[in-house]
Short mmCIF file of C-alpha atoms in Angstrom, two decimals:
data_model
loop_
_atom_site.label_atom_id
_atom_site.label_comp_id
_atom_site.label_asym_id
_atom_site.label_seq_id
_atom_site.Cartn_x
_atom_site.Cartn_y
_atom_site.Cartn_z
CA MET A 375 37.57 14.54 -71.45
CA SER A 376 35.92 14.10 -68.02
CA GLU A 377 33.77 16.75 -66.38
CA ASP A 378 36.33 16.76 -63.54
CA SER A 379 39.17 17.83 -65.78
CA ARG A 380 36.90 20.35 -67.54
CA SER A 381 36.07 22.06 -64.25
CA ALA A 382 39.70 21.88 -63.10
CA ILE A 383 40.71 23.67 -66.31
CA ARG A 384 37.96 26.26 -65.81
CA ARG A 385 39.11 26.92 -62.23
CA ASP A 386 42.71 27.45 -63.36
CA ALA A 387 41.60 29.70 -66.23
CA ALA A 388 39.47 31.77 -63.84
CA GLY A 389 42.48 32.21 -61.57
CA ILE A 390 44.59 33.47 -64.47
CA ALA A 391 41.82 35.76 -65.69
CA ALA A 392 41.40 37.23 -62.19
CA TYR A 393 45.03 38.33 -62.01
CA ALA A 394 44.81 39.46 -65.64
CA ALA A 395 41.99 41.82 -64.64
CA ALA A 396 44.08 43.27 -61.83
CA PHE A 397 47.15 43.56 -64.05
CA GLY A 398 45.13 44.98 -66.93
CA ALA A 399 43.91 47.68 -64.56
CA SER A 400 47.45 48.58 -63.58
CA PHE A 401 48.44 48.59 -67.25
CA GLY A 402 45.57 50.96 -68.08
CA ALA A 403 46.56 53.30 -65.26
CA VAL A 404 50.26 53.27 -66.22
CA SER A 405 49.46 53.80 -69.90
CA VAL A 406 47.31 56.89 -69.33
CA ALA A 407 49.87 58.23 -66.86
CA SER A 408 52.53 57.79 -69.58
CA GLY A 409 50.67 60.11 -71.90
CA LEU A 410 48.60 57.74 -74.02
CA SER A 411 44.90 58.39 -74.49
CA VAL A 412 42.24 55.95 -73.30
CA ALA A 413 41.60 54.98 -76.96
CA GLN A 414 45.31 54.30 -77.63
CA THR A 415 45.50 52.28 -74.42
CA MET A 416 42.52 50.18 -75.49
CA VAL A 417 43.96 49.56 -78.98
CA LEU A 418 47.05 48.13 -77.29
CA SER A 419 45.03 45.76 -75.11
CA LEU A 420 42.60 44.75 -77.87
CA VAL A 421 44.96 44.47 -80.86
CA MET A 422 48.39 43.85 -79.36
CA PHE A 423 47.05 41.70 -76.48
CA SER A 424 50.45 40.77 -75.13
CA GLY A 425 51.16 42.22 -71.71
CA ALA A 426 54.96 42.44 -71.88
CA SER A 427 54.89 44.18 -75.28
CA GLN A 428 52.21 46.59 -74.09
CA PHE A 429 54.20 47.57 -71.01
CA ALA A 430 57.23 48.06 -73.29
CA VAL A 431 55.33 50.53 -75.48
CA VAL A 432 54.05 52.67 -72.63
CA GLY A 433 57.42 52.38 -70.88
CA VAL A 434 59.31 53.80 -73.87
CA ILE A 435 56.76 56.55 -74.50
CA GLY A 436 56.45 57.40 -70.80
CA GLY A 437 60.24 57.49 -70.53
CA GLY A 438 60.34 60.29 -73.07
CA GLY A 439 61.23 58.17 -76.11
CA THR A 440 59.68 58.99 -79.45
CA GLY A 441 56.67 56.89 -80.35
CA LEU A 442 58.55 54.98 -83.03
CA ALA A 443 61.28 53.84 -80.63
CA ALA A 444 58.56 51.81 -78.89
CA VAL A 445 57.89 49.67 -81.97
CA PRO A 446 61.04 47.47 -82.00
CA ALA A 447 60.84 47.00 -78.23
CA ALA A 448 57.27 45.71 -78.51
CA LEU A 449 58.07 43.46 -81.49
CA LEU A 450 61.12 41.99 -79.78
CA LEU A 451 59.00 40.96 -76.83
CA GLY A 452 56.30 39.69 -79.18
CA VAL A 453 58.58 37.29 -81.09
CA ARG A 454 58.19 34.60 -78.47
CA ASN A 455 54.47 34.35 -79.31
CA MET A 456 55.58 33.33 -82.79
CA PHE A 457 57.67 30.50 -81.32
CA TYR A 458 54.70 29.39 -79.19
CA GLY A 459 52.84 28.96 -82.49
CA VAL A 460 54.84 25.80 -83.20
CA PRO A 461 53.53 23.68 -80.30
CA MET A 462 50.13 25.39 -80.50
CA THR A 463 49.71 24.47 -84.17
CA ARG A 464 50.18 20.82 -83.22
CA ILE A 465 47.78 21.09 -80.30
CA LEU A 466 45.04 23.01 -82.08
CA GLY A 467 45.14 20.95 -85.26
CA ARG A 468 43.54 21.65 -88.58
CA ARG A 469 39.99 22.13 -87.23
CA ASP A 470 40.93 25.17 -85.14
CA LEU A 471 43.35 26.55 -87.69
CA THR A 472 41.24 26.85 -90.81
CA GLY A 473 39.67 30.04 -92.11
CA PRO A 474 38.63 32.80 -89.73
CA ARG A 475 39.14 30.56 -86.70
CA ARG A 476 42.87 30.67 -87.31
CA LEU A 477 42.82 34.47 -87.14
CA VAL A 478 41.16 34.30 -83.72
CA ALA A 479 43.34 31.42 -82.46
CA ALA A 480 46.51 33.27 -83.51
CA HIS A 481 45.47 36.30 -81.47
CA LEU A 482 45.13 34.19 -78.33
CA VAL A 483 48.59 32.58 -78.54
CA ILE A 484 50.36 34.13 -75.55
CA ASP A 485 52.37 32.94 -72.54
CA GLU A 486 49.38 31.99 -70.40
CA THR A 487 47.32 30.14 -73.02
CA THR A 488 50.39 28.24 -74.26
CA ALA A 489 51.37 27.26 -70.74
CA MET A 490 47.82 26.15 -69.89
CA ALA A 491 47.62 24.04 -73.05
CA VAL A 492 51.03 22.36 -72.86
CA GLY A 493 50.49 21.66 -69.15
CA ARG A 494 47.72 19.16 -70.02
CA ASP A 495 48.20 15.65 -71.38
CA GLU A 496 45.05 14.88 -73.41
CA PRO A 497 44.69 16.66 -76.78
CA ALA A 498 41.03 17.48 -76.06
CA GLU A 499 41.97 18.98 -72.70
CA GLN A 500 44.78 20.97 -74.30
CA ARG A 501 42.43 22.54 -76.84
CA TYR A 502 39.80 23.25 -74.19
CA ALA A 503 42.42 24.84 -71.91
CA PHE A 504 43.68 27.05 -74.74
CA TRP A 505 40.28 28.37 -75.79
CA ILE A 506 38.76 28.87 -72.35
CA THR A 507 41.89 30.58 -70.99
CA GLY A 508 42.22 32.72 -74.11
CA ALA A 509 38.61 33.86 -74.09
CA LEU A 510 38.47 34.63 -70.35
CA LEU A 511 41.84 36.33 -70.37
CA PHE A 512 40.99 38.49 -73.37
CA VAL A 513 37.71 39.72 -71.85
CA LEU A 514 39.10 40.40 -68.38
CA TRP A 515 42.42 41.88 -69.55
CA ASN A 516 40.49 44.39 -71.65
CA ALA A 517 37.87 45.10 -68.98
CA GLY A 518 40.69 45.65 -66.49
CA THR A 519 42.55 47.93 -68.90
CA LEU A 520 39.48 50.08 -69.45
CA ALA A 521 38.81 50.34 -65.72
CA GLY A 522 42.43 51.31 -65.06
CA ALA A 523 42.63 53.79 -67.95
CA VAL A 524 39.42 55.55 -66.90
CA GLY A 525 39.78 55.11 -63.13
CA GLY A 526 43.47 55.95 -63.20
CA SER A 527 45.08 56.67 -59.93
CA ALA A 528 42.32 55.00 -57.88
CA ILE A 529 44.19 51.74 -58.52
CA GLY A 530 46.99 51.10 -56.09
CA ASP A 531 50.47 49.85 -56.84
CA PRO A 532 50.16 46.15 -57.79
CA ALA A 533 53.37 45.45 -55.87
CA THR A 534 51.66 46.26 -52.55
CA LEU A 535 49.27 43.36 -53.11
CA GLY A 536 52.05 41.05 -54.30
CA LEU A 537 50.39 40.82 -57.72
CA ASP A 538 53.80 41.01 -59.44
CA ALA A 539 54.80 37.76 -57.70
CA MET A 540 51.76 36.07 -59.22
CA VAL A 541 53.23 36.25 -62.73
CA PRO A 542 56.33 34.05 -62.25
CA ALA A 543 54.44 31.85 -59.77
CA SER A 544 51.71 31.20 -62.32
CA PHE A 545 54.20 30.25 -65.05
CA LEU A 546 55.94 27.89 -62.65
CA ALA A 547 52.62 26.32 -61.62
CA LEU A 548 51.61 25.88 -65.24
CA MET A 549 54.78 24.12 -66.32
CA TRP A 550 55.12 22.10 -63.10
CA PRO A 551 53.56 18.92 -64.61
CA ARG A 552 56.07 19.01 -67.47
CA LEU A 553 58.94 19.18 -64.97
CA ARG A 554 58.27 15.57 -63.96
CA GLU A 555 60.38 14.62 -67.01
CA ARG A 556 64.09 14.71 -66.39
CA GLN A 557 64.91 16.19 -69.80
CA ALA A 558 62.31 18.97 -69.43
CA ARG A 559 63.91 19.90 -66.09
CA TRP A 560 67.28 20.28 -67.83
CA VAL A 561 65.69 22.39 -70.56
CA ALA A 562 64.00 24.62 -67.97
CA ALA A 563 67.21 25.03 -66.00
CA GLY A 564 69.15 25.79 -69.18
CA GLY A 565 66.56 28.32 -70.37
CA ALA A 566 66.55 30.09 -67.00
CA LEU A 567 70.35 30.17 -66.89
CA VAL A 568 70.78 31.56 -70.42
CA ALA A 569 68.11 34.23 -69.86
CA THR A 570 69.61 35.29 -66.52
CA ALA A 571 73.12 35.53 -67.99
CA LEU A 572 71.89 37.82 -70.77
CA ILE A 573 69.89 40.26 -68.58
CA PRO A 574 72.78 42.73 -68.17
CA LEU A 575 74.08 42.18 -71.72
CA ALA A 576 71.08 42.37 -74.03
CA PRO A 577 68.07 44.65 -74.47
CA ALA A 578 64.69 43.67 -72.99
CA GLY A 579 63.08 40.78 -74.83
CA ILE A 580 66.32 39.15 -75.95
CA PRO A 581 67.05 37.14 -72.77
CA VAL A 582 63.74 35.23 -73.01
CA LEU A 583 64.20 34.65 -76.75
CA ALA A 584 67.72 33.38 -76.12
CA ALA A 585 66.22 30.56 -74.05
CA ALA A 586 64.61 29.14 -77.22
CA PRO A 587 67.83 27.65 -78.67
CA VAL A 588 68.12 25.53 -75.52
CA ALA A 589 64.87 23.83 -76.57
CA VAL A 590 66.13 23.47 -80.14
CA VAL A 591 69.35 21.78 -79.00
CA ALA A 592 67.51 19.47 -76.60
CA GLY A 593 64.99 18.57 -79.31
CA LEU A 594 67.52 17.91 -82.05
CA PHE A 595 70.00 15.98 -79.91
CA PRO A 596 67.78 14.06 -77.48
CA GLY A 597 70.45 11.41 -76.76
CA ARG A 598 73.20 13.85 -76.06
CA ALA A 599 71.10 16.04 -73.76
CA THR A 600 70.45 13.16 -71.36
CA LYS A 601 73.81 11.43 -71.69
CA GLY A 602 75.32 10.43 -68.39
CA ASP A 603 72.08 11.33 -66.74
CA THR A 604 70.04 8.13 -66.87
CA MET B 473 53.09 59.98 -83.76
CA ILE B 474 51.89 57.95 -80.80
CA TRP B 475 49.02 56.62 -82.91
CA VAL B 476 51.43 55.47 -85.65
CA ALA B 477 53.57 53.68 -83.07
CA VAL B 478 50.59 52.09 -81.31
CA ILE B 479 49.06 50.74 -84.52
CA THR B 480 52.35 49.61 -86.13
CA ALA B 481 53.49 47.81 -82.99
CA ALA B 482 50.06 46.25 -82.32
CA VAL B 483 49.60 44.96 -85.87
CA GLY B 484 53.22 43.76 -85.96
CA CYS B 485 52.74 41.78 -82.74
CA TYR B 486 49.59 40.18 -84.18
CA LEU B 487 51.34 39.25 -87.45
CA LEU B 488 54.09 37.52 -85.43
CA LYS B 489 51.44 35.38 -83.71
CA LEU B 490 49.79 34.63 -87.05
CA ALA B 491 53.11 33.60 -88.62
CA GLY B 492 53.66 31.18 -85.73
CA VAL B 493 50.41 29.27 -86.34
CA SER B 494 50.79 29.28 -90.12
CA LEU B 495 53.49 26.62 -90.45
CA PRO B 496 52.68 23.87 -92.98
CA PRO B 497 51.68 20.45 -91.51
CA ALA B 498 54.59 18.75 -93.37
CA VAL B 499 57.03 20.70 -91.19
CA LEU B 500 55.12 20.02 -87.97
CA GLU B 501 54.97 16.25 -88.48
CA ARG B 502 58.74 15.89 -88.39
CA PRO B 503 59.82 14.17 -85.13
CA ASP B 504 62.61 16.64 -84.44
CA VAL B 505 60.20 19.57 -84.87
CA ARG B 506 57.77 17.86 -82.47
CA ARG B 507 60.44 17.45 -79.83
CA VAL B 508 61.61 21.04 -80.22
CA ALA B 509 57.99 22.24 -80.06
CA ALA B 510 57.44 20.37 -76.79
CA PHE B 511 60.53 21.96 -75.25
CA LEU B 512 60.07 25.53 -76.52
CA PRO B 513 57.43 26.65 -73.99
CA VAL B 514 59.39 25.00 -71.15
CA ALA B 515 62.63 26.80 -72.05
CA MET B 516 61.00 30.17 -72.73
CA LEU B 517 58.69 30.15 -69.72
CA ALA B 518 61.67 29.24 -67.54
CA GLY B 519 63.53 32.15 -69.14
CA LEU B 520 60.55 34.39 -68.51
CA ILE B 521 60.45 33.39 -64.83
CA ALA B 522 64.18 34.11 -64.54
CA VAL B 523 63.74 37.56 -66.09
CA GLU B 524 60.76 38.33 -63.81
CA LEU B 525 62.88 37.44 -60.80
CA PHE B 526 66.35 38.72 -61.70
CA ASP B 527 65.91 41.65 -64.11
CA ASP B 528 66.28 44.88 -62.19
CA GLY B 529 65.88 47.37 -65.03
CA GLY B 530 68.51 45.79 -67.29
CA ARG B 531 70.81 44.89 -64.40
CA LEU B 532 71.00 41.69 -62.42
CA GLY B 533 69.15 42.16 -59.18
CA VAL B 534 66.66 40.36 -57.04
CA ASP B 535 63.57 41.35 -55.10
CA VAL B 536 64.01 39.03 -52.11
CA TRP B 537 60.33 39.27 -51.15
CA MET B 538 59.28 38.12 -54.59
CA LEU B 539 61.82 35.30 -54.36
CA ALA B 540 60.30 34.33 -51.00
CA GLY B 541 56.88 34.31 -52.68
CA MET B 542 58.25 31.95 -55.34
CA ALA B 543 59.70 29.68 -52.66
CA ALA B 544 56.28 29.55 -51.00
CA ALA B 545 54.74 28.70 -54.39
CA VAL B 546 57.19 25.80 -54.81
CA VAL B 547 56.20 24.47 -51.38
CA ALA B 548 52.52 24.72 -52.36
CA LEU B 549 53.25 22.87 -55.62
CA ILE B 550 55.12 20.09 -53.81
CA LEU B 551 52.12 19.80 -51.49
CA ARG B 552 49.99 19.34 -54.65
CA GLN B 553 47.88 22.45 -54.13
CA SER B 554 45.71 23.79 -56.97
CA PHE B 555 46.83 26.52 -59.34
CA LEU B 556 44.77 29.21 -57.58
CA VAL B 557 46.16 28.32 -54.17
CA VAL B 558 49.71 28.42 -55.56
CA ILE B 559 49.47 31.91 -57.04
CA VAL B 560 47.57 33.31 -54.04
CA VAL B 561 50.21 31.87 -51.68
CA ALA B 562 52.95 33.54 -53.77
CA ALA B 563 51.18 36.91 -53.80
CA ALA B 564 50.20 36.82 -50.11
CA THR B 565 53.71 35.80 -48.98
CA THR B 566 55.28 38.61 -51.02
CA ALA B 567 52.71 41.21 -49.92
CA ILE B 568 52.97 40.32 -46.22
CA LEU B 569 56.78 40.35 -46.24
CA ARG B 570 56.79 43.72 -48.03
CA ALA B 571 54.30 45.15 -45.53
CA VAL B 572 56.30 44.13 -42.45
CA SER B 573 59.74 45.01 -43.83
#
């Protein structure tokens, strides 16, 4: 792996971590405003470490739901991290997935680290991207959460700064290299279509999960998926 | 009760991640599993983008300023800008349009 690609990966990871800090701060503020303590808020960021699931928990509790109603919502949104484990196991290989290292690697398997890793071509770059993004994101997400939970209302609405637009834009930027392949473009379009169609029909978390079978079909029937298209 | 929920949900989410990276190598070496694995993040991230853009609290809806930010990001990507530039362009476009509207 060249020093050029190393520093390019570090720059991208720093960009992700910077928005994670800002988002973590808004999560911390929202969580405390929803009635969770600073300690409960920090347990979510440290142990759950999955933004969508965390927002689901504080959303349910803040909306007046009992604490336990928040559990299935969080788990539903967390299932996609399990699916990301499949490509990540291939990328990380046995060296990163033995003993205690596997416990740490598993914790860092989230949207951003998966996208950063699969967006690279070289196996060494993929592993480097995963670990550097995971480490930076974990530190800054938690630092941001603490600042937001303690500082509370001093943090403005992230929408004013357009921070909410950064999330989809970053996922698009991360998978952009993969979209050079015709079949990957079809898979992306199919996933987006299925998820969109299910938004009004299924509870939160399900639409994104429902995009997974599109990948399964495309992977199992590679000929059929591109038929009449080449 | 909040503590029980926080800890159950947090540990559950971690165990899901752990299950995902605990698949045996024999399964992962299969060519069909490799192809599916390569497509999974693409399909789910595309689904995630769609939900970010079109989910208006469980209904279909769209924040046109966010959509404009995404369009600006696509232009930046076509112009081969770096990741940081792309996300800053998306945020700035959305923020400016919201401020003037």
